[in-house]
mmCIF file of C-alpha atoms and ligand atoms in Angstrom:
data_model
loop_
_atom_site.group_PDB
_atom_site.id
_atom_site.type_symbol
_atom_site.label_atom_id
_atom_site.label_comp_id
_atom_site.label_asym_id
_atom_site.label_seq_id
_atom_site.Cartn_x
_atom_site.Cartn_y
_atom_site.Cartn_z
ATOM 1 C CA MET A 30 -37.713 8.834 21.431
ATOM 2 C CA ARG A 31 -40.626 11.479 20.646
ATOM 3 C CA ASN A 32 -40.605 15.154 22.113
ATOM 4 C CA LYS A 33 -42.425 15.882 25.268
ATOM 5 C CA ILE A 34 -44.466 19.247 24.528
ATOM 6 C CA VAL A 35 -46.427 21.017 26.902
ATOM 7 C CA ALA A 36 -48.233 24.297 24.772
ATOM 8 C CA GLY A 37 -50.118 27.061 26.134
ATOM 9 C CA ASN A 38 -52.697 28.595 23.874
ATOM 10 C CA TRP A 39 -53.585 32.233 25.414
ATOM 11 C CA LYS A 40 -56.246 32.823 22.758
ATOM 12 C CA MET A 41 -57.065 36.196 22.543
ATOM 13 C CA ASN A 42 -56.322 36.960 26.155
ATOM 14 C CA LYS A 43 -53.878 39.396 28.205
ATOM 15 C CA LEU A 44 -52.644 43.017 27.444
ATOM 16 C CA ALA A 45 -49.184 43.633 26.422
ATOM 17 C CA ASP A 46 -48.022 44.043 29.950
ATOM 18 C CA GLU A 47 -49.915 41.069 31.320
ATOM 19 C CA ALA A 48 -48.579 39.127 28.605
ATOM 20 C CA VAL A 49 -44.979 40.105 29.318
ATOM 21 C CA ALA A 50 -45.558 39.531 33.014
ATOM 22 C CA LEU A 51 -47.110 35.890 32.315
ATOM 23 C CA ALA A 52 -44.105 34.926 29.980
ATOM 24 C CA SER A 53 -41.273 36.190 32.527
ATOM 25 C CA GLU A 54 -42.855 34.662 35.444
ATOM 26 C CA LEU A 55 -43.169 30.906 33.712
ATOM 27 C CA VAL A 56 -39.654 31.182 32.581
ATOM 28 C CA ASN A 57 -38.006 32.247 35.742
ATOM 29 C CA ILE A 58 -40.036 29.663 37.778
ATOM 30 C CA ALA A 59 -39.553 27.038 35.171
ATOM 31 C CA LYS A 60 -35.594 27.658 35.899
ATOM 32 C CA ASP A 61 -35.969 26.398 39.006
ATOM 33 C CA GLU A 62 -38.732 23.843 39.046
ATOM 34 C CA VAL A 63 -38.951 22.311 35.440
ATOM 35 C CA LYS A 64 -36.114 19.808 34.883
ATOM 36 C CA GLY A 65 -35.717 17.352 32.318
ATOM 37 C CA ASP A 66 -36.148 17.919 28.224
ATOM 38 C CA VAL A 67 -39.964 19.151 28.445
ATOM 39 C CA LYS A 68 -40.379 22.094 25.638
ATOM 40 C CA VAL A 69 -42.676 24.485 26.620
ATOM 41 C CA ILE A 70 -44.524 26.353 23.654
ATOM 42 C CA LEU A 71 -45.965 29.485 24.382
ATOM 43 C CA CYS A 72 -48.737 30.475 21.949
ATOM 44 C CA PRO A 73 -49.922 34.645 22.693
ATOM 45 C CA PRO A 74 -51.540 36.707 20.088
ATOM 46 C CA ALA A 75 -49.432 37.236 17.517
ATOM 47 C CA ILE A 76 -49.037 40.875 18.384
ATOM 48 C CA TYR A 77 -47.045 39.918 21.402
ATOM 49 C CA LEU A 78 -44.984 37.464 19.541
ATOM 50 C CA THR A 79 -41.648 39.866 18.814
ATOM 51 C CA THR A 80 -42.048 41.302 22.588
ATOM 52 C CA LEU A 81 -42.132 38.139 24.216
ATOM 53 C CA GLN A 82 -38.813 36.494 22.329
ATOM 54 C CA LYS A 83 -36.491 38.603 24.549
ATOM 55 C CA TYR A 84 -38.159 37.086 27.470
ATOM 56 C CA ILE A 85 -38.016 33.455 26.442
ATOM 57 C CA GLU A 86 -34.755 33.253 24.799
ATOM 58 C CA THR A 87 -32.682 32.757 27.679
ATOM 59 C CA SER A 88 -34.678 29.333 28.332
ATOM 60 C CA PRO A 89 -33.762 26.670 25.879
ATOM 61 C CA ASN A 90 -37.146 24.896 26.996
ATOM 62 C CA PHE A 91 -39.063 27.712 25.817
ATOM 63 C CA ALA A 92 -40.533 28.591 22.376
ATOM 64 C CA LEU A 93 -43.169 30.702 20.683
ATOM 65 C CA ALA A 94 -46.183 29.320 18.382
ATOM 66 C CA ALA A 95 -48.548 31.874 16.689
ATOM 67 C CA GLN A 96 -52.195 30.656 16.955
ATOM 68 C CA ASN A 97 -52.699 31.035 13.111
ATOM 69 C CA CYS A 98 -51.256 31.811 9.807
ATOM 70 C CA SER A 99 -52.592 32.427 6.339
ATOM 71 C CA ASP A 100 -52.910 29.960 3.752
ATOM 72 C CA LYS A 101 -51.829 32.628 1.223
ATOM 73 C CA ALA A 102 -48.531 33.277 0.568
ATOM 74 C CA SER A 103 -48.651 37.157 0.211
ATOM 75 C CA GLY A 104 -50.649 39.771 -1.362
ATOM 76 C CA ALA A 105 -53.956 41.437 -0.614
ATOM 77 C CA PHE A 106 -55.362 39.996 2.624
ATOM 78 C CA THR A 107 -55.942 42.531 4.895
ATOM 79 C CA GLY A 108 -55.603 41.406 8.464
ATOM 80 C CA GLU A 109 -53.809 38.284 7.540
ATOM 81 C CA ILE A 110 -50.241 36.962 8.862
ATOM 82 C CA SER A 111 -47.928 35.054 6.567
ATOM 83 C CA ALA A 112 -45.911 31.978 7.392
ATOM 84 C CA ALA A 113 -42.964 34.084 5.810
ATOM 85 C CA MET A 114 -43.548 36.468 8.295
ATOM 86 C CA LEU A 115 -43.621 34.293 11.250
ATOM 87 C CA GLN A 116 -40.534 32.987 9.583
ATOM 88 C CA SER A 117 -38.900 36.141 9.472
ATOM 89 C CA ILE A 118 -39.153 36.789 13.090
ATOM 90 C CA GLY A 119 -37.742 33.716 14.151
ATOM 91 C CA ILE A 120 -41.092 31.631 15.036
ATOM 92 C CA LYS A 121 -40.897 27.694 14.821
ATOM 93 C CA TYR A 122 -44.609 26.344 15.671
ATOM 94 C CA VAL A 123 -47.814 27.507 14.181
ATOM 95 C CA LEU A 124 -51.577 26.312 15.757
ATOM 96 C CA VAL A 125 -53.013 24.888 12.389
ATOM 97 C CA GLY A 126 -56.816 23.992 12.917
ATOM 98 C CA HIS A 127 -57.878 24.858 16.082
ATOM 99 C CA SER A 128 -61.707 23.888 16.604
ATOM 100 C CA GLU A 129 -62.380 27.805 17.270
ATOM 101 C CA ARG A 130 -61.113 28.651 13.964
ATOM 102 C CA ARG A 131 -62.882 25.581 12.252
ATOM 103 C CA GLN A 132 -65.734 26.693 14.039
ATOM 104 C CA TYR A 133 -66.053 30.649 14.016
ATOM 105 C CA PHE A 134 -63.915 30.773 10.713
ATOM 106 C CA ALA A 135 -65.160 27.689 8.891
ATOM 107 C CA GLU A 136 -61.672 26.267 8.084
ATOM 108 C CA SER A 137 -62.056 23.214 6.149
ATOM 109 C CA ASN A 138 -59.975 20.089 6.418
ATOM 110 C CA GLU A 139 -58.781 21.331 2.683
ATOM 111 C CA LEU A 140 -57.877 24.853 4.147
ATOM 112 C CA LEU A 141 -56.003 23.555 6.833
ATOM 113 C CA ALA A 142 -53.749 21.170 4.214
ATOM 114 C CA ALA A 143 -52.743 24.746 2.636
ATOM 115 C CA LYS A 144 -51.948 25.878 5.797
ATOM 116 C CA VAL A 145 -49.977 22.814 6.818
ATOM 117 C CA ASN A 146 -47.970 23.426 3.635
ATOM 118 C CA ILE A 147 -47.035 26.804 3.808
ATOM 119 C CA ALA A 148 -46.001 26.693 6.985
ATOM 120 C CA LEU A 149 -43.514 23.811 6.331
ATOM 121 C CA GLU A 150 -42.470 25.535 3.439
ATOM 122 C CA ASN A 151 -41.377 28.180 5.682
ATOM 123 C CA GLY A 152 -39.889 26.079 8.337
ATOM 124 C CA ILE A 153 -42.573 26.251 10.774
ATOM 125 C CA SER A 154 -43.815 22.915 12.637
ATOM 126 C CA PRO A 155 -47.503 23.073 12.474
ATOM 127 C CA ILE A 156 -49.528 22.125 15.745
ATOM 128 C CA PHE A 157 -52.484 20.500 13.911
ATOM 129 C CA CYS A 158 -55.563 20.324 16.106
ATOM 130 C CA CYS A 159 -58.338 17.870 15.634
ATOM 131 C CA GLY A 160 -61.307 16.682 17.575
ATOM 132 C CA GLU A 161 -64.650 15.496 17.639
ATOM 133 C CA SER A 162 -67.833 17.348 18.904
ATOM 134 C CA LEU A 163 -69.997 15.829 21.566
ATOM 135 C CA ASP A 164 -72.851 15.019 18.914
ATOM 136 C CA GLN A 165 -70.232 13.132 16.705
ATOM 137 C CA ARG A 166 -68.838 11.257 19.883
ATOM 138 C CA GLN A 167 -72.368 10.091 21.156
ATOM 139 C CA ASN A 168 -73.387 9.343 17.469
ATOM 140 C CA GLU A 169 -70.996 8.666 14.883
ATOM 141 C CA ASP A 170 -67.979 6.800 14.437
ATOM 142 C CA TYR A 171 -65.920 9.761 16.460
ATOM 143 C CA ILE A 172 -62.760 7.820 16.099
ATOM 144 C CA GLY A 173 -63.151 7.442 12.383
ATOM 145 C CA PHE A 174 -64.206 11.345 11.908
ATOM 146 C CA VAL A 175 -61.027 12.388 13.439
ATOM 147 C CA LYS A 176 -58.942 10.068 11.479
ATOM 148 C CA ASN A 177 -60.461 11.360 8.505
ATOM 149 C CA GLN A 178 -59.448 15.016 9.768
ATOM 150 C CA ILE A 179 -55.650 13.772 9.943
ATOM 151 C CA SER A 180 -56.097 11.870 6.382
ATOM 152 C CA GLU A 181 -57.504 15.060 4.565
ATOM 153 C CA SER A 182 -55.079 17.485 6.041
ATOM 154 C CA LEU A 183 -51.992 15.723 6.817
ATOM 155 C CA PHE A 184 -52.003 12.561 4.265
ATOM 156 C CA HIS A 185 -50.637 14.233 1.474
ATOM 157 C CA LEU A 186 -47.053 14.809 3.199
ATOM 158 C CA SER A 187 -43.965 12.912 3.065
ATOM 159 C CA ALA A 188 -42.883 10.960 5.973
ATOM 160 C CA GLU A 189 -39.870 13.691 6.321
ATOM 161 C CA GLN A 190 -42.410 16.490 6.092
ATOM 162 C CA LEU A 191 -45.029 14.452 8.481
ATOM 163 C CA GLN A 192 -42.237 14.141 11.179
ATOM 164 C CA LYS A 193 -41.863 18.078 11.652
ATOM 165 C CA VAL A 194 -45.872 18.188 12.850
ATOM 166 C CA VAL A 195 -47.072 17.991 16.190
ATOM 167 C CA ILE A 196 -50.819 16.674 16.565
ATOM 168 C CA ALA A 197 -53.015 18.125 19.294
ATOM 169 C CA TYR A 198 -56.148 15.557 19.733
ATOM 170 C CA GLU A 199 -58.646 17.958 21.172
ATOM 171 C CA PRO A 200 -62.610 17.117 21.543
ATOM 172 C CA ILE A 201 -64.251 20.080 21.157
ATOM 173 C CA TRP A 202 -66.549 18.905 23.956
ATOM 174 C CA ALA A 203 -63.665 19.298 26.439
ATOM 175 C CA ILE A 204 -62.552 22.874 25.264
ATOM 176 C CA GLY A 205 -62.979 25.401 27.624
ATOM 177 C CA THR A 206 -66.109 23.503 29.272
ATOM 178 C CA GLY A 207 -64.259 22.076 32.495
ATOM 179 C CA LEU A 208 -65.072 18.478 31.191
ATOM 180 C CA THR A 209 -61.801 16.940 30.443
ATOM 181 C CA ALA A 210 -61.521 13.615 28.579
ATOM 182 C CA SER A 211 -60.840 10.351 30.729
ATOM 183 C CA ALA A 212 -57.250 9.222 30.625
ATOM 184 C CA GLU A 213 -58.859 6.097 28.749
ATOM 185 C CA GLN A 214 -60.915 8.356 26.555
ATOM 186 C CA ALA A 215 -57.915 10.390 25.491
ATOM 187 C CA GLN A 216 -55.515 7.176 25.242
ATOM 188 C CA GLU A 217 -57.999 5.533 22.655
ATOM 189 C CA MET A 218 -57.969 8.030 20.685
ATOM 190 C CA HIS A 219 -54.353 8.680 20.776
ATOM 191 C CA ALA A 220 -53.559 5.218 20.286
ATOM 192 C CA ALA A 221 -55.794 4.964 17.170
ATOM 193 C CA LEU A 222 -54.656 7.877 15.700
ATOM 194 C CA ARG A 223 -50.870 6.711 16.063
ATOM 195 C CA ALA A 224 -52.142 3.591 14.105
ATOM 196 C CA HIS A 225 -53.602 5.481 11.588
ATOM 197 C CA LEU A 226 -50.447 7.470 11.205
ATOM 198 C CA ALA A 227 -48.697 3.892 10.937
ATOM 199 C CA GLY A 228 -51.186 2.684 8.339
ATOM 200 C CA LYS A 229 -49.817 5.170 6.447
ATOM 201 C CA TYR A 230 -46.104 6.019 7.348
ATOM 202 C CA GLY A 231 -45.103 2.920 9.043
ATOM 203 C CA SER A 232 -44.777 2.439 12.753
ATOM 204 C CA GLU A 233 -41.528 4.165 12.896
ATOM 205 C CA VAL A 234 -42.562 7.108 11.793
ATOM 206 C CA ALA A 235 -45.911 7.045 13.596
ATOM 207 C CA ASP A 236 -43.692 6.185 17.068
ATOM 208 C CA GLU A 237 -41.818 9.849 16.407
ATOM 209 C CA ILE A 238 -44.857 11.957 16.432
ATOM 210 C CA SER A 239 -45.700 13.733 19.207
ATOM 211 C CA ILE A 240 -49.602 13.683 19.746
ATOM 212 C CA LEU A 241 -50.897 16.142 22.621
ATOM 213 C CA TYR A 242 -54.168 16.259 24.399
ATOM 214 C CA GLY A 243 -56.199 19.172 25.107
ATOM 215 C CA GLY A 244 -59.273 20.221 26.756
ATOM 216 C CA SER A 245 -59.860 21.637 29.705
ATOM 217 C CA VAL A 246 -56.538 20.100 31.271
ATOM 218 C CA THR A 247 -55.588 21.054 34.743
ATOM 219 C CA ALA A 248 -52.634 20.482 37.508
ATOM 220 C CA ALA A 249 -55.059 18.210 39.155
ATOM 221 C CA SER A 250 -55.830 16.081 35.604
ATOM 222 C CA ALA A 251 -52.183 16.532 33.918
ATOM 223 C CA ASP A 252 -50.550 13.620 35.931
ATOM 224 C CA GLU A 253 -52.911 10.752 34.899
ATOM 225 C CA LEU A 254 -53.247 12.213 31.329
ATOM 226 C CA PHE A 255 -49.627 12.170 30.948
ATOM 227 C CA ALA A 256 -48.751 8.795 32.113
ATOM 228 C CA SER A 257 -50.491 7.158 29.271
ATOM 229 C CA PRO A 258 -48.451 5.743 26.765
ATOM 230 C CA ASP A 259 -49.707 7.492 23.491
ATOM 231 C CA ILE A 260 -49.929 11.210 25.313
ATOM 232 C CA ASP A 261 -47.135 12.868 24.754
ATOM 233 C CA GLY A 262 -48.153 16.141 26.390
ATOM 234 C CA GLY A 263 -50.893 18.762 26.424
ATOM 235 C CA LEU A 264 -52.354 21.608 24.472
ATOM 236 C CA VAL A 265 -53.711 23.937 27.602
ATOM 237 C CA GLY A 266 -56.108 26.916 27.012
ATOM 238 C CA GLY A 267 -57.458 28.413 30.485
ATOM 239 C CA ALA A 268 -54.850 26.670 32.536
ATOM 240 C CA SER A 269 -51.816 28.430 30.736
ATOM 241 C CA LEU A 270 -53.140 31.570 31.685
ATOM 242 C CA LYS A 271 -52.632 31.487 35.302
ATOM 243 C CA SER A 272 -48.384 30.736 35.741
ATOM 244 C CA ARG A 273 -48.670 28.360 38.945
ATOM 245 C CA GLU A 274 -51.175 26.425 37.495
ATOM 246 C CA PHE A 275 -49.624 25.863 34.000
ATOM 247 C CA ILE A 276 -46.290 25.227 35.969
ATOM 248 C CA ASN A 277 -47.686 22.353 37.861
ATOM 249 C CA ILE A 278 -49.002 21.168 34.413
ATOM 250 C CA ILE A 279 -45.469 21.163 32.870
ATOM 251 C CA LYS A 280 -44.216 19.737 35.713
ATOM 252 C CA ALA A 281 -46.766 16.772 35.163
ATOM 253 C CA ARG A 282 -45.113 16.103 31.966
HETATM 254 C C1 PEP B 317 -57.532 25.035 24.142
HETATM 255 O O1 PEP B 317 -58.171 26.222 23.524
HETATM 256 O O2 PEP B 317 -56.680 24.394 23.033
HETATM 257 C C2 PEP B 317 -57.890 24.318 25.234
HETATM 258 C C3 PEP B 317 -57.595 23.171 25.346
HETATM 259 O O3 PEP B 317 -58.556 25.172 26.003
HETATM 260 P P1 PEP B 317 -58.887 24.940 27.477
HETATM 261 O O4 PEP B 317 -57.833 24.132 27.991
HETATM 262 O O5 PEP B 317 -59.555 26.088 27.986
HETATM 263 O O6 PEP B 317 -60.073 23.815 27.414
#
């Protein structure tokens, strides 16, 4: 059985007191309202990771993720945060390849392969983001494009390593735009990606990989999306900043 996961990507939002308020509200409400084995992963700005640990540690369902890490081990890389540093404070997940990092920081599939490696070497599970632009969806083999992102950044891994990776399919045209992919569109891609993983690693391994959908998920769209057979949860941006909305999304999983 693959893990059900709902992750909240806070991006560059929330001041320190707001971050604490949101995390503690989520943990408190979830205690009463969230049943079952869904894993909730909060991805706050890195500066808050240590502070937030004490707010989430009372709930076994909750974990924290960094939004990024360096592809380098250590050294003269001003402003960067290494995977070893994240490991040293007990962080278990890191987002790798979010489309905003691909777009604004020119992160290539090759660079992302290096980030995946260094995260795994440090015992951290990458949440590997992939997805096509609107232009690619309209004019190109969009499924082939996303499959290629996965081949180039993940297919050097052993099956054992791949099983530690979470994949998040996030069509760029749906991120922060209010345009959610329909459940059919998302399921089509998720099934294609799982088949792609099965082609390389076999279906037993592919069936164990959690593939999340991301792109303007709301409480209203989550039920239908999460009911699709190959959608194992969501990576949520804007709606993860509001406790009630995010809890309702978690409950849909
Ligand atoms: C994201 O940033 O990963 C995301 C899915 O954002 P939003 O939900 O706001 O579209």
